[in-house]
GROMACS .gro file of C-alpha atoms in nm:
model
  484
    1MET     CA    1  -3.675  -6.566   2.155
    2LEU     CA    2  -3.543  -6.190   2.102
    3PRO     CA    3  -3.382  -6.215   2.471
    4ARG     CA    4  -3.190  -6.529   2.372
    5VAL     CA    5  -3.081  -6.384   2.041
    6LEU     CA    6  -2.950  -6.092   2.219
    7SER     CA    7  -2.776  -6.268   2.477
    8LEU     CA    8  -2.597  -6.476   2.227
    9GLY     CA    9  -2.488  -6.169   2.043
   10VAL     CA   10  -2.353  -6.014   2.367
   11ARG     CA   11  -2.146  -6.345   2.464
   12ARG     CA   12  -2.003  -6.406   2.125
   13GLY     CA   13  -1.979  -6.063   1.976
   14ARG     CA   14  -2.119  -6.174   1.643
   15PHE     CA   15  -2.461  -6.338   1.510
   16THR     CA   16  -2.373  -6.500   1.189
   17ARG     CA   17  -2.587  -6.650   0.910
   18ARG     CA   18  -2.419  -6.927   0.745
   19PRO     CA   19  -2.351  -6.942   0.362
   20GLY     CA   20  -2.647  -7.093   0.200
   21ARG     CA   21  -2.899  -6.921   0.447
   22GLY     CA   22  -2.832  -6.556   0.305
   23GLY     CA   23  -2.452  -6.529   0.293
   24PHE     CA   24  -2.404  -6.211   0.525
   25SER     CA   25  -2.307  -6.148   0.887
   26LEU     CA   26  -2.453  -5.878   1.112
   27ASP     CA   27  -2.259  -5.721   1.410
   28TRP     CA   28  -2.524  -5.710   1.677
   29GLU     CA   29  -2.332  -5.509   1.909
   30GLU     CA   30  -2.309  -5.220   1.654
   31LYS     CA   31  -2.687  -5.265   1.586
   32LEU     CA   32  -2.761  -5.234   1.953
   33SER     CA   33  -2.557  -4.936   1.988
   34GLU     CA   34  -2.764  -4.767   1.689
   35ILE     CA   35  -3.086  -4.884   1.864
   36LYS     CA   36  -2.987  -4.731   2.204
   37LYS     CA   37  -2.900  -4.396   2.035
   38LYS     CA   38  -3.219  -4.375   1.858
   39ILE     CA   39  -3.428  -4.453   2.169
   40GLN     CA   40  -3.215  -4.216   2.379
   41SER     CA   41  -3.268  -3.931   2.118
   42ALA     CA   42  -3.642  -3.969   2.145
   43LEU     CA   43  -3.647  -3.952   2.521
   44PRO     CA   44  -3.759  -3.621   2.702
   45GLY     CA   45  -3.477  -3.403   2.811
   46THR     CA   46  -3.219  -3.522   2.556
   47SER     CA   47  -3.047  -3.314   2.286
   48LEU     CA   48  -3.169  -3.387   1.932
   49LEU     CA   49  -2.960  -3.334   1.622
   50PRO     CA   50  -3.057  -3.004   1.438
   51LEU     CA   51  -3.325  -3.050   1.174
   52TYR     CA   52  -3.110  -2.867   0.911
   53ASP     CA   53  -2.766  -2.702   0.873
   54SER     CA   54  -2.786  -2.328   0.955
   55SER     CA   55  -2.422  -2.243   0.907
   56HIS     CA   56  -2.490  -2.057   0.592
   57LEU     CA   57  -2.734  -1.823   0.772
   58PRO     CA   58  -2.608  -1.479   0.891
   59PRO     CA   59  -2.585  -1.393   1.259
   60ASP     CA   60  -2.903  -1.228   1.397
   61HIS     CA   61  -2.685  -0.926   1.507
   62ALA     CA   62  -2.389  -0.733   1.388
   63ASP     CA   63  -2.240  -0.414   1.473
   64VAL     CA   64  -2.163  -0.339   1.098
   65VAL     CA   65  -2.322  -0.477   0.804
   66ILE     CA   66  -2.130  -0.439   0.487
   67ILE     CA   67  -2.315  -0.481   0.167
   68GLY     CA   68  -2.074  -0.592  -0.112
   69GLY     CA   69  -1.759  -0.824  -0.074
   70GLY     CA   70  -1.548  -0.690  -0.332
   71VAL     CA   71  -1.222  -0.519  -0.251
   72LEU     CA   72  -1.388  -0.191  -0.128
   73GLY     CA   73  -1.604  -0.377   0.108
   74LEU     CA   74  -1.340  -0.599   0.227
   75SER     CA   75  -1.091  -0.319   0.278
   76ALA     CA   76  -1.357  -0.139   0.479
   77ALA     CA   77  -1.395  -0.453   0.690
   78TYR     CA   78  -1.020  -0.479   0.737
   79TRP     CA   79  -0.962  -0.136   0.865
   80LEU     CA   80  -1.251  -0.149   1.093
   81LYS     CA   81  -1.112  -0.452   1.263
   82LYS     CA   82  -0.755  -0.299   1.262
   83LEU     CA   83  -0.889   0.030   1.408
   84GLU     CA   84  -1.128  -0.118   1.672
   85LYS     CA   85  -1.044   0.000   2.016
   86GLN     CA   86  -1.037  -0.353   2.167
   87ARG     CA   87  -0.986  -0.685   1.986
   88GLY     CA   88  -1.322  -0.828   1.899
   89ALA     CA   89  -1.512  -0.513   1.999
   90LEU     CA   90  -1.670  -0.481   1.652
   91ARG     CA   91  -1.880  -0.761   1.492
   92VAL     CA   92  -1.869  -0.714   1.122
   93LEU     CA   93  -2.085  -0.899   0.882
   94VAL     CA   94  -2.004  -0.901   0.493
   95VAL     CA   95  -2.316  -0.978   0.266
   96GLU     CA   96  -2.223  -1.075  -0.101
   97ARG     CA   97  -2.464  -1.206  -0.353
   98ASP     CA   98  -2.199  -1.410  -0.538
   99LEU     CA   99  -1.906  -1.545  -0.336
  100THR     CA  100  -1.754  -1.699  -0.656
  101TYR     CA  101  -1.695  -1.333  -0.767
  102SER     CA  102  -1.772  -1.450  -1.133
  103GLN     CA  103  -1.927  -1.095  -1.227
  104ALA     CA  104  -1.737  -0.909  -0.966
  105SER     CA  105  -1.580  -0.577  -1.094
  106SER     CA  106  -1.274  -0.628  -0.852
  107ALA     CA  107  -1.208  -0.970  -1.023
  108LEU     CA  108  -1.258  -0.863  -1.400
  109SER     CA  109  -1.054  -0.553  -1.347
  110LEU     CA  110  -0.715  -0.481  -1.544
  111GLY     CA  111  -0.559  -0.439  -1.206
  112GLY     CA  112  -0.394  -0.098  -1.291
  113ILE     CA  113  -0.262   0.161  -1.028
  114HIS     CA  114  -0.144   0.519  -1.103
  115GLN     CA  115  -0.135   0.858  -0.957
  116GLN     CA  116  -0.198   1.054  -1.274
  117PHE     CA  117  -0.527   1.202  -1.176
  118SER     CA  118  -0.675   1.567  -1.193
  119LEU     CA  119  -0.769   1.586  -0.834
  120PRO     CA  120  -0.553   1.600  -0.520
  121GLU     CA  121  -0.772   1.345  -0.329
  122ASN     CA  122  -0.744   1.077  -0.609
  123ILE     CA  123  -0.370   1.113  -0.607
  124GLN     CA  124  -0.341   1.093  -0.235
  125LEU     CA  125  -0.560   0.768  -0.231
  126SER     CA  126  -0.358   0.597  -0.509
  127LEU     CA  127  -0.027   0.700  -0.306
  128PHE     CA  128  -0.177   0.532  -0.005
  129SER     CA  129  -0.266   0.238  -0.189
  130ALA     CA  130   0.070   0.192  -0.362
  131SER     CA  131   0.237   0.200  -0.012
  132PHE     CA  132  -0.022  -0.057   0.114
  133LEU     CA  133   0.029  -0.292  -0.193
  134ARG     CA  134   0.424  -0.265  -0.162
  135ASN     CA  135   0.395  -0.385   0.195
  136ILE     CA  136   0.105  -0.623   0.124
  137ASN     CA  137   0.235  -0.909   0.353
  138GLU     CA  138   0.283  -0.679   0.643
  139HIS     CA  139  -0.082  -0.590   0.635
  140LEU     CA  140  -0.250  -0.901   0.514
  141ALA     CA  141  -0.027  -1.191   0.652
  142VAL     CA  142  -0.210  -1.500   0.810
  143VAL     CA  143  -0.036  -1.746   1.043
  144ASP     CA  144   0.045  -2.061   0.861
  145ALA     CA  145  -0.079  -1.922   0.522
  146PRO     CA  146   0.169  -1.858   0.236
  147PRO     CA  147   0.262  -1.508   0.159
  148LEU     CA  148   0.074  -1.314  -0.099
  149ASP     CA  149   0.230  -1.238  -0.449
  150LEU     CA  150   0.034  -0.955  -0.635
  151GLN     CA  151   0.287  -1.002  -0.937
  152PHE     CA  152   0.317  -0.626  -0.946
  153ASN     CA  153   0.450  -0.486  -1.276
  154PRO     CA  154   0.593  -0.145  -1.202
  155LEU     CA  155   0.615  -0.036  -1.565
  156GLY     CA  156   0.413   0.280  -1.518
  157TYR     CA  157   0.122   0.459  -1.709
  158LEU     CA  158   0.203   0.658  -2.035
  159TRP     CA  159  -0.072   0.910  -2.106
  160LEU     CA  160  -0.064   1.081  -2.449
  161ALA     CA  161  -0.215   1.429  -2.499
  162SER     CA  162  -0.306   1.614  -2.822
  163GLU     CA  163  -0.240   1.975  -2.886
  164LYS     CA  164  -0.581   2.088  -2.721
  165ASP     CA  165  -0.516   1.890  -2.413
  166ALA     CA  166  -0.139   1.951  -2.358
  167ALA     CA  167  -0.186   2.253  -2.127
  168ALA     CA  168  -0.420   2.066  -1.896
  169MET     CA  169  -0.169   1.786  -1.887
  170GLU     CA  170   0.107   2.018  -1.787
  171ASN     CA  171  -0.105   2.167  -1.504
  172ASN     CA  172  -0.215   1.818  -1.374
  173VAL     CA  173   0.153   1.693  -1.377
  174LYS     CA  174   0.259   1.999  -1.188
  175MET     CA  175  -0.008   1.931  -0.926
  176GLN     CA  176   0.061   1.549  -0.921
  177ARG     CA  177   0.433   1.624  -0.830
  178GLN     CA  178   0.323   1.862  -0.568
  179GLU     CA  179   0.126   1.582  -0.406
  180GLY     CA  180   0.430   1.354  -0.416
  181ALA     CA  181   0.393   1.154  -0.735
  182LYS     CA  182   0.694   1.062  -0.951
  183VAL     CA  183   0.554   1.182  -1.287
  184CYS     CA  184   0.759   1.330  -1.579
  185LEU     CA  185   0.668   1.501  -1.905
  186MET     CA  186   0.784   1.376  -2.239
  187SER     CA  187   0.807   1.552  -2.568
  188PRO     CA  188   0.722   1.357  -2.895
  189ASP     CA  189   1.100   1.324  -2.976
  190GLN     CA  190   1.174   1.184  -2.620
  191LEU     CA  191   0.862   0.960  -2.657
  192ARG     CA  192   1.019   0.811  -2.994
  193ASN     CA  193   1.366   0.766  -2.834
  194LYS     CA  194   1.233   0.579  -2.529
  195PHE     CA  195   0.957   0.386  -2.716
  196PRO     CA  196   1.058   0.360  -3.065
  197TRP     CA  197   0.744   0.132  -3.154
  198ILE     CA  198   0.498   0.429  -3.091
  199ASN     CA  199   0.386   0.652  -3.367
  200THR     CA  200   0.382   1.012  -3.234
  201GLU     CA  201   0.144   1.159  -3.493
  202GLY     CA  202  -0.113   1.381  -3.309
  203VAL     CA  203   0.081   1.366  -2.988
  204ALA     CA  204   0.188   1.704  -2.841
  205LEU     CA  205   0.293   1.581  -2.496
  206ALA     CA  206   0.312   1.283  -2.285
  207SER     CA  207   0.320   1.211  -1.910
  208TYR     CA  208   0.501   0.905  -1.777
  209GLY     CA  209   0.460   0.745  -1.428
  210MET     CA  210   0.816   0.646  -1.309
  211GLU     CA  211   0.734   0.511  -0.969
  212ASP     CA  212   0.419   0.325  -0.791
  213GLU     CA  213   0.242   0.286  -1.121
  214GLY     CA  214   0.190  -0.025  -1.319
  215TRP     CA  215  -0.054  -0.328  -1.269
  216PHE     CA  216  -0.111  -0.617  -1.032
  217ASP     CA  217  -0.318  -0.940  -0.990
  218PRO     CA  218  -0.654  -0.810  -0.869
  219TRP     CA  219  -0.779  -1.164  -0.773
  220CYS     CA  220  -0.474  -1.210  -0.543
  221LEU     CA  221  -0.563  -0.874  -0.369
  222LEU     CA  222  -0.930  -0.996  -0.335
  223GLN     CA  223  -0.870  -1.325  -0.192
  224GLY     CA  224  -0.588  -1.180   0.032
  225LEU     CA  225  -0.819  -0.927   0.189
  226ARG     CA  226  -1.096  -1.202   0.236
  227ARG     CA  227  -0.836  -1.442   0.393
  228LYS     CA  228  -0.713  -1.173   0.630
  229VAL     CA  229  -1.069  -1.033   0.741
  230GLN     CA  230  -1.195  -1.394   0.812
  231SER     CA  231  -0.880  -1.445   1.021
  232MET     CA  232  -0.971  -1.132   1.214
  233GLY     CA  233  -1.332  -1.250   1.289
  234VAL     CA  234  -1.522  -1.109   0.997
  235VAL     CA  235  -1.831  -1.312   0.909
  236PHE     CA  236  -1.932  -1.375   0.549
  237CYS     CA  237  -2.289  -1.449   0.403
  238GLN     CA  238  -2.399  -1.539   0.065
  239GLY     CA  239  -2.721  -1.346  -0.005
  240GLU     CA  240  -2.910  -1.030  -0.114
  241VAL     CA  241  -3.019  -0.743   0.116
  242THR     CA  242  -3.376  -0.679   0.019
  243ARG     CA  243  -3.514  -0.453   0.289
  244PHE     CA  244  -3.404  -0.216   0.571
  245VAL     CA  245  -3.611  -0.148   0.880
  246SER     CA  246  -3.549   0.195   1.024
  247SER     CA  247  -3.665   0.433   1.293
  248SER     CA  248  -3.703   0.818   1.226
  249SER     CA  249  -3.697   1.134   1.414
  250ARG     CA  250  -3.753   1.496   1.294
  251MET     CA  251  -3.519   1.793   1.355
  252MET     CA  252  -3.522   2.158   1.235
  253THR     CA  253  -3.253   2.294   1.022
  254GLN     CA  254  -3.094   2.659   1.054
  255ASN     CA  255  -3.328   2.769   0.794
  256LYS     CA  256  -3.640   2.658   1.004
  257LYS     CA  257  -3.699   2.371   0.776
  258GLU     CA  258  -3.810   2.032   0.929
  259VAL     CA  259  -3.615   1.732   0.806
  260LYS     CA  260  -3.680   1.357   0.886
  261LEU     CA  261  -3.360   1.158   0.993
  262LYS     CA  262  -3.355   0.796   0.973
  263ARG     CA  263  -3.149   0.513   1.130
  264ILE     CA  264  -3.134   0.156   0.992
  265TYR     CA  265  -3.160  -0.094   1.278
  266GLU     CA  266  -3.228  -0.415   1.095
  267VAL     CA  267  -3.128  -0.547   0.755
  268HIS     CA  268  -3.313  -0.835   0.590
  269VAL     CA  269  -3.098  -1.073   0.389
  270LYS     CA  270  -3.256  -1.306   0.137
  271MET     CA  271  -3.071  -1.623   0.117
  272ASP     CA  272  -2.926  -1.758  -0.199
  273ASN     CA  273  -3.166  -1.984  -0.397
  274SER     CA  274  -3.438  -1.949  -0.133
  275LEU     CA  275  -3.742  -1.738  -0.064
  276GLU     CA  276  -3.641  -1.707   0.307
  277TYR     CA  277  -3.479  -1.418   0.453
  278GLN     CA  278  -3.282  -1.361   0.776
  279PRO     CA  279  -3.318  -1.038   0.982
  280VAL     CA  280  -2.994  -0.895   1.116
  281GLU     CA  281  -2.997  -0.626   1.366
  282CYS     CA  282  -2.715  -0.363   1.322
  283SER     CA  283  -2.584  -0.011   1.400
  284ILE     CA  284  -2.392   0.064   1.093
  285VAL     CA  285  -2.457  -0.026   0.736
  286ILE     CA  286  -2.196   0.022   0.456
  287ASN     CA  287  -2.306   0.047   0.105
  288ALA     CA  288  -2.027  -0.099  -0.099
  289ALA     CA  289  -2.247  -0.269  -0.351
  290GLY     CA  290  -2.058  -0.117  -0.645
  291ALA     CA  291  -2.260  -0.098  -0.965
  292TRP     CA  292  -2.578  -0.180  -0.772
  293SER     CA  293  -2.518   0.045  -0.485
  294ALA     CA  294  -2.805   0.291  -0.608
  295GLN     CA  295  -3.056   0.008  -0.575
  296VAL     CA  296  -2.935  -0.063  -0.217
  297ALA     CA  297  -2.959   0.316  -0.139
  298ALA     CA  298  -3.324   0.315  -0.267
  299LEU     CA  299  -3.414   0.038  -0.042
  300ALA     CA  300  -3.330   0.274   0.244
  301GLY     CA  301  -3.546   0.539   0.091
  302ILE     CA  302  -3.261   0.752  -0.057
  303GLY     CA  303  -3.403   0.963  -0.339
  304LYS     CA  304  -3.745   0.887  -0.261
  305GLY     CA  305  -3.846   1.246  -0.155
  306PRO     CA  306  -3.967   1.544  -0.350
  307PRO     CA  307  -3.744   1.665  -0.642
  308ASP     CA  308  -3.469   1.918  -0.564
  309THR     CA  309  -3.475   1.842  -0.212
  310LEU     CA  310  -3.213   1.650  -0.012
  311GLN     CA  311  -3.477   1.385   0.053
  312GLY     CA  312  -3.525   1.330  -0.316
  313THR     CA  313  -3.146   1.328  -0.414
  314LYS     CA  314  -3.057   0.995  -0.551
  315LEU     CA  315  -2.730   0.821  -0.538
  316PRO     CA  316  -2.601   0.880  -0.924
  317VAL     CA  317  -2.427   0.559  -0.962
  318GLU     CA  318  -2.529   0.307  -1.236
  319PRO     CA  319  -2.380   0.011  -1.386
  320ARG     CA  320  -2.169   0.064  -1.689
  321LYS     CA  321  -2.045  -0.223  -1.908
  322ARG     CA  322  -1.688  -0.208  -2.024
  323TYR     CA  323  -1.504  -0.460  -2.255
  324VAL     CA  324  -1.144  -0.600  -2.213
  325TYR     CA  325  -0.995  -0.761  -2.512
  326VAL     CA  326  -0.696  -0.990  -2.534
  327TRP     CA  327  -0.496  -1.009  -2.858
  328HIS     CA  328  -0.173  -1.155  -2.971
  329CYS     CA  329   0.107  -0.977  -3.147
  330PRO     CA  330   0.457  -1.117  -3.189
  331GLN     CA  331   0.605  -0.783  -3.328
  332GLY     CA  332   0.416  -0.568  -3.070
  333PRO     CA  333   0.586  -0.372  -2.794
  334GLY     CA  334   0.845  -0.540  -2.576
  335LEU     CA  335   0.857  -0.620  -2.208
  336GLU     CA  336   0.943  -0.257  -2.110
  337SER     CA  337   0.601  -0.143  -2.240
  338PRO     CA  338   0.401   0.062  -2.007
  339LEU     CA  339   0.027   0.086  -2.001
  340VAL     CA  340  -0.048   0.327  -2.286
  341ALA     CA  341  -0.361   0.551  -2.282
  342ASP     CA  342  -0.387   0.704  -2.612
  343THR     CA  343  -0.543   1.046  -2.707
  344SER     CA  344  -0.836   0.860  -2.854
  345GLY     CA  345  -0.926   0.709  -2.510
  346THR     CA  346  -0.797   0.366  -2.635
  347TYR     CA  347  -0.555   0.202  -2.394
  348PHE     CA  348  -0.351  -0.138  -2.376
  349ARG     CA  349  -0.087  -0.308  -2.179
  350ARG     CA  350   0.129  -0.614  -2.219
  351GLU     CA  351   0.028  -0.937  -2.030
  352GLY     CA  352   0.299  -1.190  -1.957
  353LEU     CA  353   0.583  -1.292  -2.173
  354GLY     CA  354   0.409  -1.446  -2.463
  355SER     CA  355   0.339  -1.128  -2.676
  356ASN     CA  356  -0.015  -1.092  -2.543
  357TYR     CA  357  -0.198  -0.764  -2.482
  358LEU     CA  358  -0.510  -0.640  -2.295
  359GLY     CA  359  -0.694  -0.328  -2.376
  360GLY     CA  360  -1.004  -0.164  -2.497
  361ARG     CA  361  -1.163   0.184  -2.497
  362SER     CA  362  -1.455   0.335  -2.295
  363PRO     CA  363  -1.741   0.404  -2.517
  364THR     CA  364  -1.899   0.742  -2.576
  365GLU     CA  365  -2.247   0.829  -2.426
  366GLU     CA  366  -2.410   0.735  -2.742
  367GLU     CA  367  -2.215   0.409  -2.775
  368GLU     CA  368  -2.291   0.297  -2.414
  369PRO     CA  369  -2.385  -0.096  -2.433
  370ASP     CA  370  -2.688  -0.238  -2.267
  371PRO     CA  371  -2.558  -0.327  -1.896
  372GLY     CA  372  -2.834  -0.602  -1.868
  373ASN     CA  373  -2.577  -0.872  -1.942
  374LEU     CA  374  -2.193  -0.915  -1.975
  375GLU     CA  375  -2.197  -1.023  -2.343
  376VAL     CA  376  -1.903  -0.900  -2.548
  377ASP     CA  377  -1.953  -0.691  -2.858
  378HIS     CA  378  -1.666  -0.800  -3.079
  379ASP     CA  379  -1.759  -0.554  -3.351
  380PHE     CA  380  -1.675  -0.278  -3.100
  381PHE     CA  381  -1.325  -0.387  -3.111
  382GLN     CA  382  -1.311  -0.395  -3.489
  383ASP     CA  383  -1.484  -0.070  -3.548
  384LYS     CA  384  -1.377   0.151  -3.241
  385VAL     CA  385  -1.062   0.006  -3.084
  386TRP     CA  386  -0.841  -0.165  -3.345
  387PRO     CA  387  -0.807   0.133  -3.589
  388HIS     CA  388  -0.664   0.355  -3.312
  389LEU     CA  389  -0.441   0.078  -3.185
  390ALA     CA  390  -0.301   0.018  -3.534
  391GLN     CA  391  -0.256   0.400  -3.582
  392ARG     CA  392  -0.071   0.446  -3.252
  393VAL     CA  393   0.136   0.121  -3.278
  394PRO     CA  394   0.183   0.009  -3.645
  395ALA     CA  395   0.267  -0.339  -3.539
  396PHE     CA  396  -0.065  -0.393  -3.408
  397GLU     CA  397  -0.195  -0.388  -3.768
  398THR     CA  398  -0.146  -0.766  -3.762
  399LEU     CA  399  -0.270  -0.840  -3.422
  400LYS     CA  400  -0.495  -1.147  -3.364
  401VAL     CA  401  -0.775  -1.125  -3.104
  402GLN     CA  402  -0.762  -1.430  -2.882
  403ASN     CA  403  -1.024  -1.367  -2.612
  404ALA     CA  404  -1.264  -1.101  -2.446
  405TRP     CA  405  -1.476  -1.037  -2.135
  406ALA     CA  406  -1.699  -0.763  -1.986
  407GLY     CA  407  -1.721  -0.623  -1.659
  408TYR     CA  408  -1.899  -0.332  -1.483
  409TYR     CA  409  -1.794   0.010  -1.376
  410ASP     CA  410  -1.975   0.159  -1.074
  411TYR     CA  411  -2.015   0.480  -1.263
  412ASN     CA  412  -2.093   0.798  -1.100
  413THR     CA  413  -2.286   1.006  -1.351
  414PHE     CA  414  -2.236   1.318  -1.161
  415ASP     CA  415  -1.859   1.371  -1.162
  416GLN     CA  416  -1.711   1.020  -1.207
  417ASN     CA  417  -1.564   1.040  -0.849
  418GLY     CA  418  -1.622   0.821  -0.549
  419VAL     CA  419  -1.872   0.855  -0.282
  420VAL     CA  420  -1.749   0.821   0.071
  421GLY     CA  421  -1.882   0.868   0.427
  422PRO     CA  422  -2.235   0.887   0.571
  423HIS     CA  423  -2.558   0.986   0.411
  424PRO     CA  424  -2.686   1.325   0.579
  425LEU     CA  425  -3.045   1.181   0.632
  426VAL     CA  426  -3.010   0.810   0.668
  427VAL     CA  427  -2.747   0.873   0.922
  428ASN     CA  428  -2.600   0.529   0.976
  429MET     CA  429  -2.564   0.439   0.613
  430PHE     CA  430  -2.205   0.498   0.492
  431PHE     CA  431  -2.075   0.482   0.123
  432ALA     CA  432  -1.785   0.341  -0.064
  433THR     CA  433  -1.895   0.337  -0.405
  434GLY     CA  434  -1.908   0.533  -0.749
  435PHE     CA  435  -1.540   0.520  -0.838
  436SER     CA  436  -1.606   0.492  -1.220
  437GLY     CA  437  -1.322   0.245  -1.272
  438HIS     CA  438  -1.049   0.346  -1.020
  439GLY     CA  439  -1.205   0.172  -0.711
  440LEU     CA  440  -0.967  -0.123  -0.705
  441GLN     CA  441  -0.657   0.075  -0.705
  442GLN     CA  442  -0.799   0.307  -0.427
  443ALA     CA  443  -0.955   0.046  -0.225
  444PRO     CA  444  -0.694   0.040   0.072
  445GLY     CA  445  -0.724   0.420   0.123
  446VAL     CA  446  -1.113   0.436   0.064
  447GLY     CA  447  -1.149   0.155   0.331
  448ARG     CA  448  -0.947   0.322   0.581
  449ALA     CA  449  -1.134   0.646   0.519
  450VAL     CA  450  -1.481   0.481   0.585
  451ALA     CA  451  -1.329   0.309   0.897
  452GLU     CA  452  -1.200   0.619   1.029
  453MET     CA  453  -1.540   0.811   0.990
  454ILE     CA  454  -1.712   0.519   1.170
  455VAL     CA  455  -1.468   0.481   1.452
  456GLU     CA  456  -1.323   0.832   1.491
  457GLY     CA  457  -1.616   1.035   1.361
  458ARG     CA  458  -1.392   1.199   1.083
  459PHE     CA  459  -1.153   1.146   0.813
  460GLN     CA  460  -0.783   1.144   0.948
  461THR     CA  461  -0.546   1.002   0.696
  462ILE     CA  462  -0.677   1.178   0.379
  463ASN     CA  463  -0.949   1.426   0.397
  464LEU     CA  464  -1.224   1.328   0.168
  465ASP     CA  465  -1.498   1.574   0.268
  466SER     CA  466  -1.533   1.665  -0.098
  467PHE     CA  467  -1.647   1.304  -0.163
  468LEU     CA  468  -1.942   1.314   0.061
  469PHE     CA  469  -2.302   1.261  -0.068
  470SER     CA  470  -2.412   1.610   0.002
  471ARG     CA  471  -2.240   1.744  -0.309
  472PHE     CA  472  -2.511   1.584  -0.519
  473TYR     CA  473  -2.767   1.805  -0.361
  474LEU     CA  474  -2.558   2.095  -0.349
  475GLY     CA  475  -2.452   2.083  -0.719
  476GLU     CA  476  -2.095   2.083  -0.618
  477LYS     CA  477  -1.903   1.878  -0.887
  478ILE     CA  478  -1.537   1.764  -0.814
  479GLN     CA  479  -1.493   1.651  -1.173
  480GLU     CA  480  -1.218   1.390  -1.239
  481ASP     CA  481  -1.095   1.427  -1.578
  482ILE     CA  482  -0.830   1.144  -1.611
  483ILE     CA  483  -1.019   0.814  -1.632
  484ILE     CA  484  -0.998   0.526  -1.885
   0.00000   0.00000   0.00000
């Protein structure tokens, strides 16, 4: 009977049940095709469909594994591909825990850039970044993709100094100018003339950035870098690095002391929402894990040796929670308002055209909040921020808080400066972390510096030898005094 039914289906193209006997039709040619496919897939020597989708897994090998997909990690990826000797020579993998970037420091930043630092290296990094951002579409353009609009507001930074800090400000501005920054000093009278909304009580001197300073959209930079490096062949993976596998060798120092050198050759990546991990063979690891970079370093054994030894020297970077508050004040400073950093440490800037402002204040050591979550302390604004705002800008007496969020600094407890370059003992782990709040604005320069060290074996564009890890063991602080 079955052959006859099949033959009828072949001749007529359709076998039909009439209404009253089921009321539906079956296309037997389609059914036959499906049956044949199932039979063929079960025969020996035929290809089977994969049991599950493995596209979310990282590759089993990469030349460089970058841990952290924020702007610092993405910048390093960009410059590695830009400086590679031959197109496609370097296979780069970026491992990021949260590809939505919901808690990423890059995305939660105020997006500021300035050159008013106390160290030449930081000024040079920010000048390099200003040039990069000014020509963003020359660097990050992608074929058939729309150009990037960073929405840069070139309104400058205005730093206020009390009598006791005025001399240091004067010395810093002199050095900033020597490095090429366009900064001017202002007396209280000049300050009142240019910004009549400001109360100059307690202000002895001010410094004002006249060029390449202001703020931009950090999300646009983050997504622009990601889009560009993907077009250059960089691979992304959502997961968490949980283990390093390394080999070791021993060498004698000039002081006849034996030290153990380690080289990472495999990274274990735990997949998101899973117990499984994927081993990835690699030659280089870049630790750009931001506030969590010390945990990543510890996985490689960094800081696990005896106290007061290089082996026992930890990466002194920890998460510090910082609040950003949004308020509305129709009588507040106008559209020409720069970002103002008060003598109290309070800061603010205008946001858009609707009389809204962003700002906050870094807490003292005694006030440091628990970094275990990103909940906002609204009492901190009421007690520690608003009184200083209202004293400096009387119009802020009547402000109304609209919103607030919290983000993390990758805070370097040693000297509040970045850590760049290789570890002296885990010889193929490179750092790009610890910038304590100015990592976003310096990311283009830092990424290039790390890539130069990997590809060329030394810093070329900007000498960042003073940012090497070894300073923690040697006790050589390079203190940055101007951070918000």
